[in-house]
Every structure is written in C-alpha cells, then in structure tokens.
Short mmCIF file of C-alpha atoms in Angstrom, two decimals:
data_model
loop_
_atom_site.label_atom_id
_atom_site.label_comp_id
_atom_site.label_asym_id
_atom_site.label_seq_id
_atom_site.Cartn_x
_atom_site.Cartn_y
_atom_site.Cartn_z
CA UNK A 7 -35.58 47.17 181.31
CA UNK A 8 -33.92 44.57 179.12
CA UNK A 9 -31.74 43.53 182.05
CA UNK A 10 -34.44 43.39 184.70
CA UNK A 11 -36.77 41.27 182.56
CA UNK A 12 -34.13 39.11 180.85
CA UNK A 13 -35.59 40.31 177.53
CA UNK A 14 -34.36 37.81 174.96
CA UNK A 15 -35.71 36.16 171.81
CA UNK A 16 -33.66 33.01 172.49
CA UNK A 17 -35.24 32.65 175.95
CA UNK A 18 -38.66 33.31 174.44
CA UNK A 19 -38.23 30.41 172.02
CA UNK A 20 -36.40 27.93 174.25
CA UNK A 21 -38.46 28.44 177.42
CA UNK A 22 -41.79 28.21 175.63
CA UNK A 23 -40.76 25.18 173.61
CA UNK A 24 -38.95 23.19 176.31
CA UNK A 25 -40.74 24.15 179.53
CA UNK A 26 -44.05 25.64 178.48
CA UNK A 27 -42.95 28.92 180.11
CA UNK A 28 -44.31 31.74 177.95
CA UNK A 29 -43.30 34.70 180.10
CA UNK A 30 -40.34 35.80 177.98
CA UNK A 31 -42.37 35.24 174.82
CA UNK A 32 -45.21 37.34 176.23
CA UNK A 33 -42.76 40.13 177.03
CA UNK A 34 -41.41 40.07 173.50
CA UNK A 35 -44.93 40.10 172.04
CA UNK A 36 -45.85 43.05 174.27
CA UNK A 37 -42.82 44.96 172.97
CA UNK A 38 -43.87 44.30 169.37
CA UNK A 39 -47.48 45.35 169.99
CA UNK A 40 -46.52 48.64 171.66
CA UNK A 41 -43.89 49.40 169.02
CA UNK A 42 -46.29 48.58 166.17
CA UNK A 43 -49.24 50.57 167.52
CA UNK A 44 -47.15 53.59 168.54
CA UNK A 45 -45.29 53.73 165.24
CA UNK A 46 -48.56 53.41 163.31
CA UNK A 47 -49.97 56.40 165.22
CA UNK A 48 -46.87 58.49 164.46
CA UNK A 49 -47.26 57.70 160.78
CA UNK A 50 -51.03 58.15 160.54
CA UNK A 51 -51.02 61.59 162.16
CA UNK A 52 -48.15 62.64 159.90
CA UNK A 53 -45.72 63.35 162.72
CA UNK A 54 -42.97 61.02 161.43
CA UNK A 55 -42.49 59.94 157.83
CA UNK A 56 -41.97 56.25 158.58
CA UNK A 57 -42.25 55.43 154.86
CA UNK A 58 -38.79 56.93 154.25
CA UNK A 59 -37.09 54.73 156.85
CA UNK A 60 -34.54 52.07 156.02
CA UNK A 61 -37.04 49.28 156.60
CA UNK A 62 -39.56 50.61 154.11
CA UNK A 63 -37.19 51.15 151.22
CA UNK A 64 -38.85 50.11 147.93
CA UNK A 65 -36.44 47.19 147.44
CA UNK A 66 -37.25 43.75 148.76
CA UNK A 67 -34.00 41.99 149.67
CA UNK A 68 -35.74 38.66 150.16
CA UNK A 69 -32.57 36.55 149.95
CA UNK A 70 -30.71 38.63 152.53
CA UNK A 71 -33.68 38.65 154.88
CA UNK A 72 -34.29 34.92 154.51
CA UNK A 73 -30.78 33.48 154.60
CA UNK A 74 -29.31 36.18 156.83
CA UNK A 75 -32.16 35.73 159.29
CA UNK A 76 -31.64 31.96 159.40
CA UNK A 77 -27.89 32.38 159.97
CA UNK A 78 -28.48 34.92 162.74
CA UNK A 79 -31.06 32.69 164.44
CA UNK A 80 -28.69 29.71 164.39
CA UNK A 81 -25.87 31.80 165.84
CA UNK A 82 -28.04 33.30 168.58
CA UNK A 83 -29.19 29.89 169.78
CA UNK A 84 -25.64 28.50 169.71
CA UNK A 85 -24.34 31.40 171.79
CA UNK A 86 -27.27 31.23 174.20
CA UNK A 87 -28.57 34.76 173.72
CA UNK A 88 -29.92 37.19 171.14
CA UNK A 89 -28.34 40.55 170.32
CA UNK A 90 -29.85 42.48 173.23
CA UNK A 91 -29.28 39.72 175.79
CA UNK A 92 -25.65 39.29 174.71
CA UNK A 93 -25.15 43.03 175.15
CA UNK A 94 -26.68 43.00 178.65
CA UNK A 95 -24.82 39.88 179.78
CA UNK A 96 -21.55 41.41 178.60
CA UNK A 97 -22.26 44.48 180.73
CA UNK A 98 -22.90 42.14 183.69
CA UNK A 99 -19.39 40.66 183.38
CA UNK A 100 -20.21 37.43 181.55
CA UNK A 101 -16.98 36.64 179.69
CA UNK A 102 -18.67 34.14 177.37
CA UNK A 103 -21.06 36.89 176.26
CA UNK A 104 -18.12 39.26 175.77
CA UNK A 105 -16.49 36.68 173.47
CA UNK A 106 -19.74 36.43 171.51
CA UNK A 107 -20.10 40.22 171.34
CA UNK A 108 -16.55 40.71 170.02
CA UNK A 109 -17.03 37.97 167.40
CA UNK A 110 -20.39 39.54 166.52
CA UNK A 111 -18.83 42.98 165.97
CA UNK A 112 -15.81 41.77 163.98
CA UNK A 113 -17.75 39.42 161.69
CA UNK A 114 -20.34 42.15 161.16
CA UNK A 115 -17.58 44.54 160.12
CA UNK A 116 -16.10 41.92 157.79
CA UNK A 117 -19.50 41.52 156.15
CA UNK A 118 -20.13 45.25 155.98
CA UNK A 119 -16.83 46.47 154.51
CA UNK A 120 -14.43 43.54 154.57
CA UNK A 121 -13.83 40.14 153.04
CA UNK A 122 -17.51 39.15 153.04
CA UNK A 123 -18.74 42.40 151.50
CA UNK A 124 -18.77 40.97 147.93
CA UNK A 125 -20.95 38.07 149.11
CA UNK A 126 -23.33 40.50 150.80
CA UNK A 127 -23.52 42.61 147.64
CA UNK A 128 -24.13 39.50 145.53
CA UNK A 129 -27.05 38.43 147.72
CA UNK A 130 -28.45 41.97 147.70
CA UNK A 131 -28.32 42.01 143.90
CA UNK A 132 -31.32 39.65 143.87
CA UNK A 133 -33.48 42.30 145.57
CA UNK A 134 -36.81 43.06 143.90
CA UNK A 135 -37.97 46.61 143.19
CA UNK A 136 -41.44 47.11 144.67
CA UNK A 137 -44.00 48.84 142.49
CA UNK A 138 -45.79 50.81 145.24
CA UNK A 139 -42.45 52.43 146.13
CA UNK A 140 -42.84 51.23 149.70
CA UNK A 141 -42.07 47.93 151.46
CA UNK A 142 -45.17 48.13 153.68
CA UNK A 143 -47.06 44.83 153.47
CA UNK A 144 -50.37 46.71 153.60
CA UNK A 145 -49.50 48.81 150.58
CA UNK A 146 -48.18 45.80 148.68
CA UNK A 147 -51.52 44.01 148.94
CA UNK A 148 -53.56 47.16 148.38
CA UNK A 149 -55.08 47.45 151.87
CA UNK A 150 -55.44 50.58 154.03
CA UNK A 151 -52.17 51.03 155.87
CA UNK A 152 -53.77 50.81 159.31
CA UNK A 153 -55.94 47.72 158.76
CA UNK A 154 -53.49 44.82 159.10
CA UNK A 155 -51.44 46.36 161.96
CA UNK A 156 -54.63 47.05 163.92
CA UNK A 157 -55.75 43.44 163.41
CA UNK A 158 -52.36 42.19 164.63
CA UNK A 159 -52.44 44.46 167.70
CA UNK A 160 -55.98 43.44 168.66
CA UNK A 161 -55.16 39.73 168.23
CA UNK A 162 -52.00 40.16 170.31
CA UNK A 163 -53.85 41.91 173.12
CA UNK A 164 -56.40 39.09 173.27
CA UNK A 165 -53.57 36.52 173.38
CA UNK A 166 -51.77 38.36 176.21
CA UNK A 167 -54.99 38.81 178.19
CA UNK A 168 -55.64 35.08 178.10
CA UNK A 169 -52.07 34.33 179.20
CA UNK A 170 -52.35 36.78 182.09
CA UNK A 171 -54.86 34.43 183.68
CA UNK A 172 -52.60 31.41 183.18
CA UNK A 173 -49.12 32.66 184.02
CA UNK A 174 -47.70 35.32 186.32
CA UNK A 175 -46.25 37.45 183.54
CA UNK A 176 -47.23 41.00 184.54
CA UNK A 177 -43.62 42.14 185.00
CA UNK A 178 -42.52 40.66 181.66
CA UNK A 179 -45.36 42.39 179.83
CA UNK A 180 -44.62 45.65 181.67
CA UNK A 181 -40.92 45.68 180.79
CA UNK A 182 -41.60 44.46 177.26
CA UNK A 183 -44.09 47.29 176.77
CA UNK A 184 -41.46 49.73 178.01
CA UNK A 185 -38.96 48.45 175.45
CA UNK A 186 -41.59 48.79 172.72
CA UNK A 187 -42.22 52.36 173.87
CA UNK A 188 -38.49 53.08 173.50
CA UNK A 189 -38.82 52.10 169.83
CA UNK A 190 -41.65 54.61 169.38
CA UNK A 191 -39.78 57.37 171.22
CA UNK A 192 -36.71 56.75 169.05
CA UNK A 193 -38.81 57.19 165.90
CA UNK A 194 -40.10 60.49 167.32
CA UNK A 195 -36.62 61.72 168.30
CA UNK A 196 -35.08 61.02 164.90
CA UNK A 197 -38.17 61.93 162.89
CA UNK A 198 -39.00 65.20 164.69
CA UNK A 199 -36.34 66.48 167.08
CA UNK A 200 -33.42 65.25 164.98
CA UNK A 201 -34.55 66.72 161.67
CA UNK A 202 -32.73 69.55 159.92
CA UNK A 203 -34.64 72.00 157.72
CA UNK A 204 -31.81 72.04 155.21
CA UNK A 205 -30.80 68.37 155.26
CA UNK A 206 -33.65 65.95 155.89
CA UNK A 207 -32.65 62.54 157.22
CA UNK A 208 -34.76 59.37 157.22
CA UNK A 209 -36.03 58.48 160.70
CA UNK A 210 -34.58 55.49 162.50
CA UNK A 211 -35.04 53.61 165.74
CA UNK A 212 -33.34 51.15 168.06
CA UNK A 213 -30.85 48.66 166.58
CA UNK A 214 -27.94 46.58 167.85
CA UNK A 215 -26.29 44.70 164.97
CA UNK A 216 -25.69 47.66 162.64
CA UNK A 217 -24.27 50.00 165.29
CA UNK A 218 -22.16 47.18 166.73
CA UNK A 219 -20.61 46.43 163.32
CA UNK A 220 -20.14 50.12 162.59
CA UNK A 221 -18.57 50.53 166.01
CA UNK A 222 -15.92 48.02 164.97
CA UNK A 223 -15.44 50.04 161.77
CA UNK A 224 -14.97 53.19 163.85
CA UNK A 225 -12.36 51.54 166.08
CA UNK A 226 -10.52 50.31 162.98
CA UNK A 227 -10.72 53.44 160.80
CA UNK A 228 -11.82 56.30 163.04
CA UNK A 229 -14.78 56.92 160.72
CA UNK A 230 -18.37 57.12 161.94
CA UNK A 231 -20.63 55.54 159.33
CA UNK A 232 -24.37 55.09 159.16
CA UNK A 233 -26.95 56.81 161.32
CA UNK A 234 -25.41 58.69 164.24
CA UNK A 235 -28.41 58.20 166.55
CA UNK A 236 -28.19 54.41 166.47
CA UNK A 237 -24.38 54.56 166.63
CA UNK A 238 -24.31 56.60 169.84
CA UNK A 239 -27.31 54.80 171.33
CA UNK A 240 -25.33 51.55 171.54
CA UNK A 241 -22.73 52.69 174.10
CA UNK A 242 -25.58 54.25 176.06
CA UNK A 243 -27.27 50.85 176.21
CA UNK A 244 -24.05 49.20 177.38
CA UNK A 245 -23.39 51.86 180.03
CA UNK A 246 -27.00 51.70 181.20
CA UNK A 247 -26.86 47.92 181.57
CA UNK A 248 -23.51 48.16 183.38
CA UNK A 249 -24.76 50.78 185.87
CA UNK A 250 -27.95 48.78 186.44
CA UNK A 251 -25.88 45.64 187.06
CA UNK A 252 -23.73 47.46 189.62
CA UNK A 253 -26.74 48.93 191.44
CA UNK A 254 -28.64 45.64 191.53
CA UNK A 255 -25.58 43.60 192.48
CA UNK A 256 -25.73 41.55 189.30
CA UNK A 257 -22.24 42.44 188.09
CA UNK A 258 -19.89 39.48 188.49
CA UNK A 259 -17.05 38.26 186.33
CA UNK A 260 -18.26 34.88 185.11
CA UNK A 261 -15.76 32.75 183.14
CA UNK A 262 -17.20 30.53 180.42
CA UNK A 263 -17.13 26.77 180.59
CA UNK A 264 -14.28 25.53 178.43
CA UNK A 265 -16.57 23.35 176.34
CA UNK A 266 -18.76 26.36 175.45
CA UNK A 267 -16.11 28.77 174.17
CA UNK A 268 -16.36 27.39 170.64
CA UNK A 269 -20.14 27.82 170.65
CA UNK A 270 -19.85 31.40 171.90
CA UNK A 271 -17.30 32.21 169.22
CA UNK A 272 -19.12 30.48 166.35
CA UNK A 273 -22.46 31.88 167.50
CA UNK A 274 -21.09 35.41 167.53
CA UNK A 275 -19.60 35.04 164.05
CA UNK A 276 -22.88 33.74 162.62
CA UNK A 277 -24.86 36.49 164.37
CA UNK A 278 -22.67 39.22 162.88
CA UNK A 279 -22.74 37.81 159.36
CA UNK A 280 -26.43 36.98 159.44
CA UNK A 281 -27.52 40.33 160.87
CA UNK A 282 -25.70 42.34 158.22
CA UNK A 283 -27.04 40.12 155.44
CA UNK A 284 -30.57 40.45 156.84
CA UNK A 285 -30.35 44.18 157.46
CA UNK A 286 -30.78 43.81 161.20
CA UNK A 287 -31.08 41.50 164.19
CA UNK A 288 -33.96 40.56 166.48
CA UNK A 289 -34.00 44.18 167.70
CA UNK A 290 -33.40 46.12 164.47
CA UNK A 291 -35.62 43.97 162.28
CA UNK A 292 -37.53 42.27 165.10
CA UNK A 293 -38.79 45.42 166.83
CA UNK A 294 -37.96 48.58 164.86
CA UNK A 295 -38.50 46.93 161.49
CA UNK A 296 -41.68 45.11 162.51
CA UNK A 297 -43.07 48.36 163.89
CA UNK A 298 -43.11 49.69 160.30
CA UNK A 299 -44.91 46.56 159.03
CA UNK A 300 -42.19 46.07 156.42
CA UNK A 301 -42.37 42.87 154.39
CA UNK A 302 -38.57 42.59 154.57
CA UNK A 303 -38.71 42.72 158.37
CA UNK A 304 -41.51 40.15 158.49
CA UNK A 305 -39.45 37.72 156.38
CA UNK A 306 -36.28 38.38 158.39
CA UNK A 307 -38.01 37.83 161.75
CA UNK A 308 -39.68 34.65 160.52
CA UNK A 309 -36.28 33.38 159.38
CA UNK A 310 -34.61 34.35 162.68
CA UNK A 311 -37.21 32.50 164.73
CA UNK A 312 -37.00 29.50 162.40
CA UNK A 313 -33.22 29.40 162.74
CA UNK A 314 -33.51 29.51 166.52
CA UNK A 315 -36.16 26.76 166.61
CA UNK A 316 -34.26 24.44 164.26
CA UNK A 317 -31.03 24.87 166.21
CA UNK A 318 -32.79 24.27 169.53
CA UNK A 319 -34.21 21.01 168.14
CA UNK A 320 -30.74 19.97 166.93
CA UNK A 321 -29.14 20.76 170.31
CA UNK A 322 -31.78 18.75 172.17
CA UNK A 323 -31.31 15.71 169.94
CA UNK A 324 -27.55 15.96 170.25
CA UNK A 325 -27.59 16.11 174.05
CA UNK A 326 -30.00 13.19 174.54
#
C-alpha cells in the first residue's frame, strides 16, 4: 500500500506547498484518522490497554520530541523521503535511498547504544513526570478520553470530503486508510493475540526508526532488543515492498546523482539521530503514536513537519 500510493510525509509537505497538490497529504490524513478512530475504539471497549503503551508513558520527554523531531524532519527533506518512503524506495532498487537507509540505521544505533547515547540520556533527563500517570492529552486537560479524538476525526472527515470534490484523490485516501488500519490491527495483535497470561507486555504498533536502529544492533551484537513484533515486522515490510516492486515492474537499480550523495548521507544520519531522540519517526510517532493521542507524539509530529517545511523553504531559496 505504501508503495502503490507513494505514501510519504515529505511528498505530503512538498507537493502541497510547492504545487498545491494535496493528494499525498490527504492520504496521510486518512491514515491518521483511521488509526486514531480504530485505536480509540480498541481502548474504549477495553480490548487493548493502550494506556500502557510506550507512547503513553507518564513521562513527557518534551526536549527529545521537539529537537529530535526537528532534526528528523530536516534529514527527511534533505534525503527526499520519510522513513517509510526510504524503505520502499530501497526495496525498489534506488541506491540513493539505500545509502540513506544505511546511514539511518547506523546513526540510530549510535544514538541508541553508541557514542551519542550520553547525549540522548542527557536530553531525556529533562523529561517531566505527568501527574495523571498517562501522556494522553485528553487526560492531561481533564477531558473525557474520547472527546478530543472524536472532534479531530470528524473535522478530518469534513476536510477530506471537501477535497474529494476538488482533487482526484480517491486512491490516496483508500491506501492511506489501509495503512491506518494496519496500525489498528497491529495494536490488536500485540494487545490481544500476543499477550501472555504469565508475562504481560505493553501493546505496540507499526514503527520504522526503532526497529531499523535495533536491527543494526542485532547485526553488530547478535542481540534482539526492544519489542519483537516491531523488530520482525520491519523485514516483512522490506520483503513486501520488494515483491510488490518485482510484480509491478517497478524494481530497477537506480544510481544516485553524484551531487546528491552527500544529501542522502547527511539526511540519513539526521533521520537516525532525530528519530531516536524523538522516540520515533513519522510512522512510529506520526501514526502509531498519534493514534494514542499522546502529547509527546503530538509535539514530535509538529516538530517533524516544521523541520520538513523549514528545510523545504531553505532548499527553494538556495536553488533560485
């Protein structure tokens, strides 16, 4: 789905800002709306304890979310693709994306357990303990948990309905909704099917940055760290994109332009560092995290989009 629709936060920002083409943005919004509404239902009916997830931990790492999100957004725009798009393009044979992906994984590992780990820990030390014991924005402001998410979903549906009459974006909304549904299904799998009566684990959902960094750790040390569902989901995403590229005829080895190699490399490094600082990328925080209505995720996503927008403005001025 991500391959067929070109699902990408960078495309959503750049196309809407430069060309007035909102199709990618509409697809991303559709994914958020489906993920948010589905996750809310799972929590309200008591099927999955979303409140125990990583994103709703009662510590507000505002500095990591803010500065890490900005760094990730800058890197994504420099490399020309967000976490999911870089993954898909790598599976299609784009060598520039492969360079970005490798830099992403290695810098993420360095931030997770390597030379940048002390800096990450120092930033995390400024985290604020939240009194309600939950990072849900609704609970922080004393509102019923369902109220704000429902308002967001209704507003988003109205926005998409109006755009349907202006742009031919049915396919983007369809595939985006499918990706959002994958987030919901992942919560259900890890929160219901994956639970052990003797050793309860917090539920989790789709992510790219964390599993990618931990994949580099595994290659280096042979140790599987973090949540196993997300860790094993990542190679499945790569294989799925590769098979889809072969079937659709989209797989071609594409060498990068020499002048862009530095941007791919620097972009990947910034994406890896920023994502680990922020606790996730535009997929982990931007879809799975937002689906929990976590204040940390809201700050991280705002910072990611700001970093992308600022970098796009800088690139445009530089090329004129």
